[in-house]
């Protein structure tokens, strides 16, 4: 079992920044892929970013490329999502997820069905 707890959400004006954290506990591993997803009211959950080992092993949704950065602190079992130049359309509940079954030789997944552990989510609201 893996437990994931997100933090760092809040209300920010357009153009501002937020830093989300996801703390993992339980049966953790540096080989797991980790992802961030978000869900806006009335919309389906969508992929934001994912990471496996490090900087060169990351993937981003086109809508956040150049503005968001995902990283890992292996010593603290934490995944960070640094969000800059926020837009109102970034508003939603942000979820952290872990893929404990995928091959370490594959890129980190972008599909939500490939992740088998999820956090409870943290609200991000960007005002215009």
mmCIF file of C-alpha atoms in Angstrom:
data_model
loop_
_atom_site.group_PDB
_atom_site.id
_atom_site.type_symbol
_atom_site.label_atom_id
_atom_site.label_comp_id
_atom_site.label_asym_id
_atom_site.label_seq_id
_atom_site.Cartn_x
_atom_site.Cartn_y
_atom_site.Cartn_z
ATOM 1 C CA UNK A 1 0.000 0.000 0.000
ATOM 2 C CA UNK A 2 1.088 3.523 -0.779
ATOM 3 C CA UNK A 3 -0.413 6.583 0.870
ATOM 4 C CA UNK A 4 -0.276 9.941 -0.887
ATOM 5 C CA UNK A 5 -1.035 13.295 0.711
ATOM 6 C CA UNK A 6 -1.113 16.507 -1.322
ATOM 7 C CA UNK A 7 -0.615 20.002 0.054
ATOM 8 C CA UNK A 8 0.067 23.516 -1.157
ATOM 9 C CA UNK A 9 -3.146 24.382 -2.939
ATOM 10 C CA UNK A 10 -4.914 27.698 -2.491
ATOM 11 C CA UNK A 11 -6.216 30.852 -4.117
ATOM 12 C CA UNK A 12 -3.901 32.890 -6.327
ATOM 13 C CA UNK A 13 -4.289 35.647 -8.895
ATOM 14 C CA UNK A 14 -3.602 35.026 -12.553
ATOM 15 C CA UNK A 15 0.121 35.251 -13.247
ATOM 16 C CA UNK A 16 0.998 34.032 -9.773
ATOM 17 C CA UNK A 17 2.672 30.848 -8.584
ATOM 18 C CA UNK A 18 1.909 27.893 -6.358
ATOM 19 C CA UNK A 19 3.977 24.933 -5.239
ATOM 20 C CA UNK A 20 2.181 21.652 -4.689
ATOM 21 C CA UNK A 21 3.714 18.820 -2.694
ATOM 22 C CA UNK A 22 2.827 15.143 -2.583
ATOM 23 C CA UNK A 23 4.175 13.160 0.343
ATOM 24 C CA UNK A 24 4.332 9.403 -0.158
ATOM 25 C CA UNK A 25 4.435 6.832 2.617
ATOM 26 C CA UNK A 26 4.048 3.097 3.002
ATOM 27 C CA UNK A 27 5.540 0.827 0.344
ATOM 28 C CA UNK A 28 7.437 3.544 -1.507
ATOM 29 C CA UNK A 29 10.076 3.131 -4.195
ATOM 30 C CA UNK A 30 12.252 5.506 -6.204
ATOM 31 C CA UNK A 31 11.341 3.469 -9.299
ATOM 32 C CA UNK A 32 7.644 4.276 -9.209
ATOM 33 C CA UNK A 33 6.321 6.746 -11.707
ATOM 34 C CA UNK A 34 4.498 9.653 -10.097
ATOM 35 C CA UNK A 35 1.953 11.890 -11.738
ATOM 36 C CA UNK A 36 -0.167 14.969 -11.216
ATOM 37 C CA UNK A 37 -3.675 15.210 -12.601
ATOM 38 C CA UNK A 38 -6.367 17.845 -12.229
ATOM 39 C CA UNK A 39 -10.114 18.023 -12.470
ATOM 40 C CA UNK A 40 -12.125 21.168 -13.059
ATOM 41 C CA UNK A 41 -15.847 21.347 -12.158
ATOM 42 C CA UNK A 42 -17.918 19.524 -14.733
ATOM 43 C CA UNK A 43 -14.880 18.195 -16.576
ATOM 44 C CA UNK A 44 -13.009 14.921 -16.670
ATOM 45 C CA UNK A 45 -9.766 14.408 -14.840
ATOM 46 C CA UNK A 46 -6.820 15.340 -17.046
ATOM 47 C CA UNK A 47 -3.115 14.688 -17.073
ATOM 48 C CA UNK A 48 -0.785 17.491 -15.969
ATOM 49 C CA UNK A 49 2.720 16.064 -15.492
ATOM 50 C CA UNK A 50 4.557 12.874 -14.612
ATOM 51 C CA UNK A 51 8.038 11.815 -13.554
ATOM 52 C CA UNK A 52 9.941 8.664 -12.913
ATOM 53 C CA UNK A 53 13.577 9.091 -11.917
ATOM 54 C CA UNK A 54 14.461 12.687 -12.550
ATOM 55 C CA UNK A 55 14.648 15.759 -14.721
ATOM 56 C CA UNK A 56 15.236 13.872 -17.948
ATOM 57 C CA UNK A 57 12.375 11.489 -17.326
ATOM 58 C CA UNK A 58 9.385 13.811 -17.236
ATOM 59 C CA UNK A 59 6.289 14.435 -19.343
ATOM 60 C CA UNK A 60 3.928 17.398 -19.456
ATOM 61 C CA UNK A 61 0.558 18.251 -20.881
ATOM 62 C CA UNK A 62 0.881 20.774 -23.704
ATOM 63 C CA UNK A 63 -1.233 23.241 -21.735
ATOM 64 C CA UNK A 64 1.340 23.490 -18.922
ATOM 65 C CA UNK A 65 4.658 23.119 -20.771
ATOM 66 C CA UNK A 66 7.025 25.961 -19.943
ATOM 67 C CA UNK A 67 4.960 26.985 -16.906
ATOM 68 C CA UNK A 68 4.897 23.917 -14.638
ATOM 69 C CA UNK A 69 7.826 21.852 -13.402
ATOM 70 C CA UNK A 70 7.604 18.437 -11.763
ATOM 71 C CA UNK A 71 10.430 17.153 -9.586
ATOM 72 C CA UNK A 72 11.169 14.550 -6.932
ATOM 73 C CA UNK A 73 12.916 14.651 -3.599
ATOM 74 C CA UNK A 74 13.866 11.006 -3.171
ATOM 75 C CA UNK A 75 15.195 11.491 0.354
ATOM 76 C CA UNK A 76 11.831 12.851 1.487
ATOM 77 C CA UNK A 77 9.630 10.634 -0.736
ATOM 78 C CA UNK A 78 8.041 13.799 -2.086
ATOM 79 C CA UNK A 79 6.932 14.927 -5.522
ATOM 80 C CA UNK A 80 6.742 18.646 -6.229
ATOM 81 C CA UNK A 81 4.722 20.502 -8.844
ATOM 82 C CA UNK A 82 5.947 24.063 -9.246
ATOM 83 C CA UNK A 83 3.286 26.076 -11.056
ATOM 84 C CA UNK A 84 4.183 29.495 -12.493
ATOM 85 C CA UNK A 85 2.305 31.971 -14.668
ATOM 86 C CA UNK A 86 -0.981 30.508 -13.516
ATOM 87 C CA UNK A 87 -4.113 31.048 -15.557
ATOM 88 C CA UNK A 88 -7.800 30.847 -14.572
ATOM 89 C CA UNK A 89 -8.090 27.686 -16.668
ATOM 90 C CA UNK A 90 -5.609 26.005 -14.313
ATOM 91 C CA UNK A 91 -8.301 26.016 -11.634
ATOM 92 C CA UNK A 92 -9.305 22.610 -10.320
ATOM 93 C CA UNK A 93 -8.600 19.887 -7.812
ATOM 94 C CA UNK A 94 -5.061 18.598 -8.246
ATOM 95 C CA UNK A 95 -4.383 14.937 -7.543
ATOM 96 C CA UNK A 96 -1.119 13.132 -7.000
ATOM 97 C CA UNK A 97 -0.877 9.552 -8.231
ATOM 98 C CA UNK A 98 1.575 6.654 -8.121
ATOM 99 C CA UNK A 99 2.128 3.882 -10.648
ATOM 100 C CA UNK A 100 3.630 0.992 -8.706
ATOM 101 C CA UNK A 101 3.207 -1.653 -11.389
ATOM 102 C CA UNK A 102 4.781 -0.100 -14.473
ATOM 103 C CA UNK A 103 8.181 -1.009 -15.892
ATOM 104 C CA UNK A 104 11.062 1.229 -14.819
ATOM 105 C CA UNK A 105 12.236 1.183 -18.452
ATOM 106 C CA UNK A 106 9.163 2.962 -19.747
ATOM 107 C CA UNK A 107 8.475 6.696 -19.687
ATOM 108 C CA UNK A 108 6.220 7.843 -16.855
ATOM 109 C CA UNK A 109 2.588 7.329 -17.900
ATOM 110 C CA UNK A 110 0.164 10.042 -18.898
ATOM 111 C CA UNK A 111 -3.019 7.958 -18.652
ATOM 112 C CA UNK A 112 -4.905 8.014 -15.350
ATOM 113 C CA UNK A 113 -5.773 4.316 -15.631
ATOM 114 C CA UNK A 114 -2.097 3.408 -15.359
ATOM 115 C CA UNK A 115 -1.907 4.828 -11.855
ATOM 116 C CA UNK A 116 -3.090 2.643 -9.013
ATOM 117 C CA UNK A 117 -2.720 4.921 -5.979
ATOM 118 C CA UNK A 118 -4.225 8.381 -5.569
ATOM 119 C CA UNK A 119 -4.195 11.170 -3.066
ATOM 120 C CA UNK A 120 -7.269 12.998 -1.833
ATOM 121 C CA UNK A 121 -6.564 16.114 -3.895
ATOM 122 C CA UNK A 122 -5.855 19.753 -3.182
ATOM 123 C CA UNK A 123 -7.852 22.698 -4.530
ATOM 124 C CA UNK A 124 -6.179 25.281 -6.758
ATOM 125 C CA UNK A 125 -8.156 28.385 -7.658
ATOM 126 C CA UNK A 126 -6.770 31.021 -10.010
ATOM 127 C CA UNK A 127 -8.689 34.274 -10.145
ATOM 128 C CA UNK A 128 -8.672 36.565 -13.167
#
